[in-house]
Amino acid sequence: MSATSRKQDAPVCSLCGRPAVIFQPVSKRHLCAEHLIAHVDKRVAEAVAATGCAREGGRIAVALSGGKDSTALLVSLVRALPSDAKARLVAITVDEGIAGYRADTIRAAQELTQRLGVEQRFISFQEIIGKDLDTILAGQENRACTVCGILRRKALARAAHELGATVVATGHNLDDEAQSVLMNALRGDLFRMLRDPGSGNCDAFIPRIKPLAAVSEKEIAAYLFVQGIFPVLPECPYTRYALRAEIRSMLSRLENTTPGTMENLIRAKKTLGKFCQGKTTKEDLHPCRECGDPCSGDLCQFCLLKLSLGK
Ligand code: SF4
Ligand code: ZN
């Protein structure tokens, strides 16, 4: 095949005819760099607009790990928000204390906020519980992601409160959402799958949004790549203990052979949610007996963890 005919065969954007950089298997669209950026930015702008936060002078705290997803989220938010609302953006970077991993991602996060001119707050597990994750986990590494998740939520909530945030935005993407649906199904935990992290009647609750929840990991990687951003970072050493890692590779394989698998899982969850509306979907939150943070039991997960660690 000649170079010319290869060129002619190269996929073009379904919207404008320019060279395509990605194919969206469900909508069967090819998109060029410009339309991919517009597609992602639109999703993010819509998610933020739905909170009314930019309009009402609220403050958006972005959970910025420095990895691909949170980097894409911050880049997109900075572009999506009008300049007065942009000034109220703040990035929160949590240092879990994971040797050989976190230093690089923290550096990447710091370079990004400096380049974008966004205020950044750091908070560490050391600050909230007096130990880093590596120390807490010694001998029980298989609990890594559960413990890390509880402490990270606490750290984020504390920093968000201190900064006067009215909403917390996280970089969860479509792949993450599909993995969560399947993980909860495999655990038989329908309540967790369908729960709405609603505010109940607890004042301390700060709503969370996931503006990238409908954007796939592949789209996010391409979104960053076409803008010249290539965060090549180490992987957390505890990933190998996580059920999520297995689910992730299984779903990626399925998505390749059966495009749309991930979106179908999310659609199935939404349909199930409609059937169960008013039954299991609303979490009844109230203040934790120890720390006052919103929780659904007597003690929050963080205080239960502290007790189990003898703190
Ligand atoms: Fe924490 Fe697990 Fe993510 Fe590592 S892989 S940062 S332990 S949640
Ligand atoms: Zn508590």
Short mmCIF file of C-alpha atoms and ligand atoms in Angstrom, two decimals:
data_model
loop_
_atom_site.label_atom_id
_atom_site.label_comp_id
_atom_site.label_asym_id
_atom_site.label_seq_id
_atom_site.Cartn_x
_atom_site.Cartn_y
_atom_site.Cartn_z
CA MET A 1 0.00 0.00 0.00
CA SER A 2 1.42 3.41 -0.95
CA ALA A 3 1.92 6.23 1.59
CA THR A 4 -0.81 8.19 -0.15
CA SER A 5 -3.42 5.47 0.07
CA ARG A 6 -2.41 4.78 3.71
CA LYS A 7 -2.98 8.48 4.34
CA GLN A 8 -6.37 8.31 2.63
CA ASP A 9 -7.37 5.37 4.83
CA ALA A 10 -6.42 7.14 8.08
CA PRO A 11 -9.54 7.79 10.14
CA VAL A 12 -10.88 11.32 10.17
CA CYS A 13 -12.98 13.19 12.72
CA SER A 14 -16.69 12.44 12.34
CA LEU A 15 -17.45 16.09 13.15
CA CYS A 16 -14.97 18.04 11.02
CA GLY A 17 -12.99 15.70 8.76
CA ARG A 18 -9.58 16.46 10.30
CA PRO A 19 -7.26 13.56 11.28
CA ALA A 20 -8.80 11.61 14.17
CA VAL A 21 -6.92 10.83 17.39
CA ILE A 22 -9.51 8.57 19.03
CA PHE A 23 -12.44 6.32 18.24
CA GLN A 24 -15.45 6.22 20.57
CA PRO A 25 -16.79 2.66 20.19
CA VAL A 26 -20.28 3.25 21.62
CA SER A 27 -21.19 6.36 19.62
CA LYS A 28 -19.03 5.01 16.76
CA ARG A 29 -17.46 8.46 16.33
CA HIS A 30 -13.88 9.32 15.46
CA LEU A 31 -12.70 12.58 17.03
CA CYS A 32 -9.82 14.92 16.18
CA ALA A 33 -7.72 16.52 18.94
CA GLU A 34 -9.85 19.65 19.03
CA HIS A 35 -13.16 17.81 19.25
CA LEU A 36 -11.80 15.40 21.86
CA ILE A 37 -10.75 18.35 24.03
CA ALA A 38 -14.15 19.98 23.50
CA HIS A 39 -15.90 16.70 24.38
CA VAL A 40 -14.04 16.31 27.71
CA ASP A 41 -14.27 20.00 28.62
CA LYS A 42 -18.02 19.98 27.97
CA ARG A 43 -18.52 17.05 30.36
CA VAL A 44 -16.52 18.83 33.06
CA ALA A 45 -18.23 22.19 32.56
CA GLU A 46 -21.68 20.55 32.73
CA ALA A 47 -20.83 18.71 35.96
CA VAL A 48 -19.65 21.92 37.59
CA ALA A 49 -22.60 23.95 36.30
CA ALA A 50 -24.98 21.37 37.79
CA THR A 51 -23.65 22.18 41.29
CA GLY A 52 -24.38 25.91 40.85
CA CYS A 53 -21.10 26.39 42.67
CA ALA A 54 -19.35 28.72 40.23
CA ARG A 55 -22.45 30.91 39.98
CA GLU A 56 -23.04 31.16 43.71
CA GLY A 57 -19.48 32.05 44.68
CA GLY A 58 -18.68 28.58 46.03
CA ARG A 59 -15.21 27.11 46.27
CA ILE A 60 -14.23 23.96 44.37
CA ALA A 61 -11.60 21.76 45.97
CA VAL A 62 -9.98 19.39 43.47
CA ALA A 63 -8.46 16.18 44.78
CA LEU A 64 -5.15 16.32 42.90
CA SER A 65 -2.96 13.23 43.21
CA GLY A 66 -0.78 14.23 40.26
CA GLY A 67 -1.85 11.17 38.21
CA LYS A 68 -3.54 11.32 34.79
CA ASP A 69 -7.16 11.64 35.90
CA SER A 70 -6.78 14.43 38.43
CA THR A 71 -4.34 16.24 36.12
CA ALA A 72 -6.92 16.16 33.30
CA LEU A 73 -9.63 17.32 35.70
CA LEU A 74 -7.68 20.34 36.89
CA VAL A 75 -6.57 21.30 33.35
CA SER A 76 -10.17 21.12 32.18
CA LEU A 77 -11.60 22.98 35.17
CA VAL A 78 -9.17 25.84 34.73
CA ARG A 79 -10.35 26.19 31.14
CA ALA A 80 -14.03 25.66 31.90
CA LEU A 81 -14.45 28.19 34.67
CA PRO A 82 -14.81 31.92 34.20
CA SER A 83 -11.79 33.77 35.62
CA ASP A 84 -13.53 34.95 38.81
CA ALA A 85 -14.66 31.39 39.55
CA LYS A 86 -11.20 30.05 38.66
CA ALA A 87 -9.76 32.08 41.48
CA ARG A 88 -11.85 30.01 43.88
CA LEU A 89 -10.35 26.72 42.70
CA VAL A 90 -8.04 24.99 45.14
CA ALA A 91 -6.13 21.73 44.71
CA ILE A 92 -5.74 19.34 47.63
CA THR A 93 -2.87 16.86 47.43
CA VAL A 94 -2.81 14.07 49.98
CA ASP A 95 0.54 12.51 50.91
CA GLU A 96 -0.22 8.97 52.07
CA GLY A 97 3.42 8.25 52.84
CA ILE A 98 4.18 5.50 50.28
CA ALA A 99 7.90 5.04 49.64
CA GLY A 100 9.06 4.92 46.02
CA TYR A 101 5.77 6.27 44.68
CA ARG A 102 4.34 9.39 46.24
CA ALA A 103 7.30 11.77 45.95
CA ASP A 104 7.14 11.71 42.13
CA THR A 105 3.38 12.22 41.91
CA ILE A 106 3.50 15.04 44.48
CA ARG A 107 6.20 16.75 42.42
CA ALA A 108 4.05 16.39 39.28
CA ALA A 109 1.03 17.83 41.12
CA GLN A 110 3.06 20.77 42.37
CA GLU A 111 4.47 21.57 38.93
CA LEU A 112 0.95 21.50 37.50
CA THR A 113 -0.59 23.88 40.04
CA GLN A 114 2.33 26.26 39.63
CA ARG A 115 1.94 26.23 35.86
CA LEU A 116 -1.84 26.75 36.06
CA GLY A 117 -1.65 29.29 38.87
CA VAL A 118 -3.95 27.30 41.18
CA GLU A 119 -3.67 27.43 44.97
CA GLN A 120 -2.61 24.09 46.46
CA ARG A 121 -2.86 22.60 49.94
CA PHE A 122 -0.92 19.50 51.04
CA ILE A 123 -2.14 17.22 53.79
CA SER A 124 -0.51 13.96 54.95
CA PHE A 125 -1.60 10.79 56.73
CA GLN A 126 1.11 11.70 59.24
CA GLU A 127 -0.88 14.87 60.03
CA ILE A 128 -4.21 13.14 60.50
CA ILE A 129 -3.23 9.90 62.21
CA GLY A 130 0.44 10.35 63.21
CA LYS A 131 1.82 7.64 60.87
CA ASP A 132 2.44 7.14 57.18
CA LEU A 133 0.65 4.42 55.22
CA ASP A 134 3.75 2.20 54.95
CA THR A 135 4.07 2.10 58.75
CA ILE A 136 0.37 1.51 59.34
CA LEU A 137 0.31 -1.38 56.86
CA ALA A 138 3.40 -3.29 58.01
CA GLY A 139 2.31 -6.96 57.97
CA GLN A 140 -1.19 -6.26 56.64
CA GLU A 141 -0.47 -5.02 53.13
CA ASN A 142 -3.53 -6.83 51.76
CA ARG A 143 -5.68 -4.17 53.49
CA ALA A 144 -3.79 -1.34 51.78
CA CYS A 145 -6.51 0.14 49.60
CA THR A 146 -9.25 -0.12 52.24
CA VAL A 147 -7.11 1.66 54.85
CA CYS A 148 -5.76 4.14 52.31
CA GLY A 149 -9.28 4.96 51.07
CA ILE A 150 -10.58 5.67 54.58
CA LEU A 151 -7.64 7.89 55.46
CA ARG A 152 -7.65 9.67 52.12
CA ARG A 153 -11.35 10.52 52.46
CA LYS A 154 -10.68 11.89 55.94
CA ALA A 155 -7.67 13.92 54.80
CA LEU A 156 -9.59 15.36 51.85
CA ALA A 157 -12.60 16.24 53.99
CA ARG A 158 -10.44 17.92 56.63
CA ALA A 159 -8.49 20.00 54.11
CA ALA A 160 -11.69 20.88 52.22
CA HIS A 161 -13.28 22.14 55.45
CA GLU A 162 -10.26 24.16 56.41
CA LEU A 163 -10.23 25.76 52.97
CA GLY A 164 -13.95 26.59 53.05
CA ALA A 165 -14.72 24.39 50.03
CA THR A 166 -18.36 24.02 49.04
CA VAL A 167 -17.78 21.08 46.71
CA VAL A 168 -15.03 18.49 46.27
CA ALA A 169 -14.25 17.32 42.73
CA THR A 170 -12.48 14.01 42.18
CA GLY A 171 -10.96 12.54 39.00
CA HIS A 172 -12.87 9.24 38.94
CA ASN A 173 -13.36 8.21 35.33
CA LEU A 174 -15.74 5.90 33.49
CA ASP A 175 -13.43 2.90 33.94
CA ASP A 176 -13.30 3.52 37.72
CA GLU A 177 -17.08 3.73 37.87
CA ALA A 178 -17.54 0.49 35.92
CA GLN A 179 -14.97 -1.27 38.12
CA SER A 180 -16.85 -0.14 41.24
CA VAL A 181 -20.16 -1.48 39.90
CA LEU A 182 -18.61 -4.88 39.21
CA MET A 183 -16.70 -4.98 42.51
CA ASN A 184 -19.83 -4.26 44.51
CA ALA A 185 -21.76 -6.86 42.49
CA LEU A 186 -19.06 -9.47 43.14
CA ARG A 187 -19.19 -8.66 46.86
CA GLY A 188 -22.95 -8.95 46.78
CA ASP A 189 -23.16 -5.42 48.18
CA LEU A 190 -26.15 -3.98 46.37
CA PHE A 191 -26.64 -1.23 48.95
CA ARG A 192 -23.13 0.07 48.41
CA MET A 193 -23.54 -0.12 44.65
CA LEU A 194 -26.70 1.97 44.68
CA ARG A 195 -26.17 4.27 47.58
CA ASP A 196 -26.43 7.95 47.00
CA PRO A 197 -23.81 9.70 49.12
CA GLY A 198 -26.51 12.23 49.99
CA SER A 199 -26.13 14.79 52.70
CA GLY A 200 -28.84 13.50 55.01
CA ASN A 201 -29.09 16.18 57.69
CA CYS A 202 -25.44 16.53 58.50
CA ASP A 203 -23.98 20.05 58.17
CA ALA A 204 -20.39 18.82 57.96
CA PHE A 205 -21.05 17.08 54.64
CA ILE A 206 -19.40 18.62 51.57
CA PRO A 207 -20.93 17.36 48.31
CA ARG A 208 -18.64 15.52 45.93
CA ILE A 209 -18.72 15.56 42.16
CA LYS A 210 -17.00 13.34 39.60
CA PRO A 211 -16.89 15.45 36.43
CA LEU A 212 -14.98 12.77 34.47
CA ALA A 213 -17.31 9.91 35.37
CA ALA A 214 -18.51 9.62 31.77
CA VAL A 215 -15.03 9.94 30.22
CA SER A 216 -12.98 6.79 29.65
CA GLU A 217 -9.39 6.27 30.75
CA LYS A 218 -8.37 6.06 27.08
CA GLU A 219 -10.04 9.40 26.32
CA ILE A 220 -8.31 11.01 29.31
CA ALA A 221 -4.88 9.73 28.21
CA ALA A 222 -5.48 11.03 24.67
CA TYR A 223 -6.87 14.35 26.03
CA LEU A 224 -3.62 14.93 27.92
CA PHE A 225 -1.38 13.64 25.14
CA VAL A 226 -2.78 16.00 22.48
CA GLN A 227 -2.12 18.91 24.85
CA GLY A 228 1.51 17.88 25.33
CA ILE A 229 1.00 16.62 28.87
CA PHE A 230 2.52 13.19 29.56
CA PRO A 231 2.51 12.31 33.24
CA VAL A 232 4.71 9.18 33.28
CA LEU A 233 4.61 8.20 36.90
CA PRO A 234 5.32 5.11 39.00
CA GLU A 235 2.46 2.85 40.06
CA CYS A 236 1.53 2.48 43.71
CA PRO A 237 3.32 -0.64 45.05
CA TYR A 238 0.13 -1.74 46.84
CA THR A 239 -1.84 -1.99 43.59
CA ARG A 240 -0.99 -5.69 43.35
CA TYR A 241 -2.97 -6.42 46.52
CA ALA A 242 -6.11 -4.74 45.19
CA LEU A 243 -9.14 -6.60 43.85
CA ARG A 244 -9.66 -3.50 41.73
CA ALA A 245 -6.44 -4.23 39.79
CA GLU A 246 -7.79 -7.64 38.69
CA ILE A 247 -11.19 -6.20 37.82
CA ARG A 248 -9.48 -3.42 35.92
CA SER A 249 -7.51 -5.70 33.63
CA MET A 250 -10.49 -8.01 33.16
CA LEU A 251 -12.78 -5.13 32.15
CA SER A 252 -10.15 -3.64 29.83
CA ARG A 253 -9.87 -6.98 28.05
CA LEU A 254 -13.64 -7.20 27.75
CA GLU A 255 -13.91 -3.61 26.54
CA ASN A 256 -11.44 -4.43 23.76
CA THR A 257 -13.32 -7.50 22.59
CA THR A 258 -16.83 -6.18 23.38
CA PRO A 259 -16.78 -2.38 23.11
CA GLY A 260 -19.32 -0.70 25.37
CA THR A 261 -18.98 -3.21 28.24
CA MET A 262 -18.10 -0.51 30.76
CA GLU A 263 -20.87 1.85 29.73
CA ASN A 264 -23.32 -1.06 29.81
CA LEU A 265 -22.35 -1.84 33.41
CA ILE A 266 -22.96 1.75 34.44
CA ARG A 267 -26.27 1.80 32.58
CA ALA A 268 -27.31 -1.39 34.37
CA LYS A 269 -26.54 0.24 37.72
CA LYS A 270 -28.63 3.30 36.83
CA THR A 271 -31.57 1.15 35.75
CA LEU A 272 -31.37 -0.84 38.98
CA GLY A 273 -31.17 2.43 40.92
CA LYS A 274 -34.47 3.57 39.36
CA PHE A 275 -36.21 0.38 40.49
CA CYS A 276 -34.87 0.80 44.01
CA GLN A 277 -35.53 4.53 44.30
CA GLY A 278 -36.61 5.54 47.79
CA LYS A 279 -35.58 2.17 49.21
CA THR A 280 -31.83 1.72 49.47
CA THR A 281 -30.36 4.66 47.64
CA LYS A 282 -30.26 7.39 50.28
CA GLU A 283 -27.63 7.26 52.98
CA ASP A 284 -28.85 8.60 56.30
CA LEU A 285 -25.85 10.59 57.47
CA HIS A 286 -25.34 12.04 60.91
CA PRO A 287 -22.31 13.23 62.91
CA CYS A 288 -19.79 10.63 64.15
CA ARG A 289 -19.83 10.31 67.95
CA GLU A 290 -16.08 10.90 68.15
CA CYS A 291 -15.10 13.36 65.43
CA GLY A 292 -18.39 14.83 64.18
CA ASP A 293 -17.76 13.89 60.55
CA PRO A 294 -20.74 12.61 58.57
CA CYS A 295 -21.25 8.85 58.83
CA SER A 296 -24.04 6.30 58.71
CA GLY A 297 -23.20 4.42 61.94
CA ASP A 298 -22.28 5.46 65.47
CA LEU A 299 -18.61 5.95 64.56
CA CYS A 300 -17.17 6.90 61.19
CA GLN A 301 -14.78 4.62 59.30
CA PHE A 302 -11.83 6.79 60.32
CA CYS A 303 -12.60 6.59 64.05
CA LEU A 304 -13.19 2.82 63.76
CA LEU A 305 -9.82 2.47 62.04
CA LYS A 306 -8.13 4.56 64.73
CA LEU A 307 -9.61 2.31 67.39
CA SER A 308 -8.40 -0.81 65.57
CA LEU A 309 -4.90 0.66 65.37
CA GLY A 310 -4.97 1.39 69.10
CA LYS A 311 -4.67 5.17 68.67
FE1 SF4 B 1 -3.91 3.88 48.12
FE2 SF4 B 1 -4.46 1.49 47.03
FE3 SF4 B 1 -4.40 3.67 45.49
FE4 SF4 B 1 -2.14 2.71 46.53
S1 SF4 B 1 -3.47 1.68 45.02
S2 SF4 B 1 -2.75 4.87 46.48
S3 SF4 B 1 -2.84 1.96 48.51
S4 SF4 B 1 -5.85 3.24 47.16
ZN ZN B 2 -15.33 9.90 63.38
#
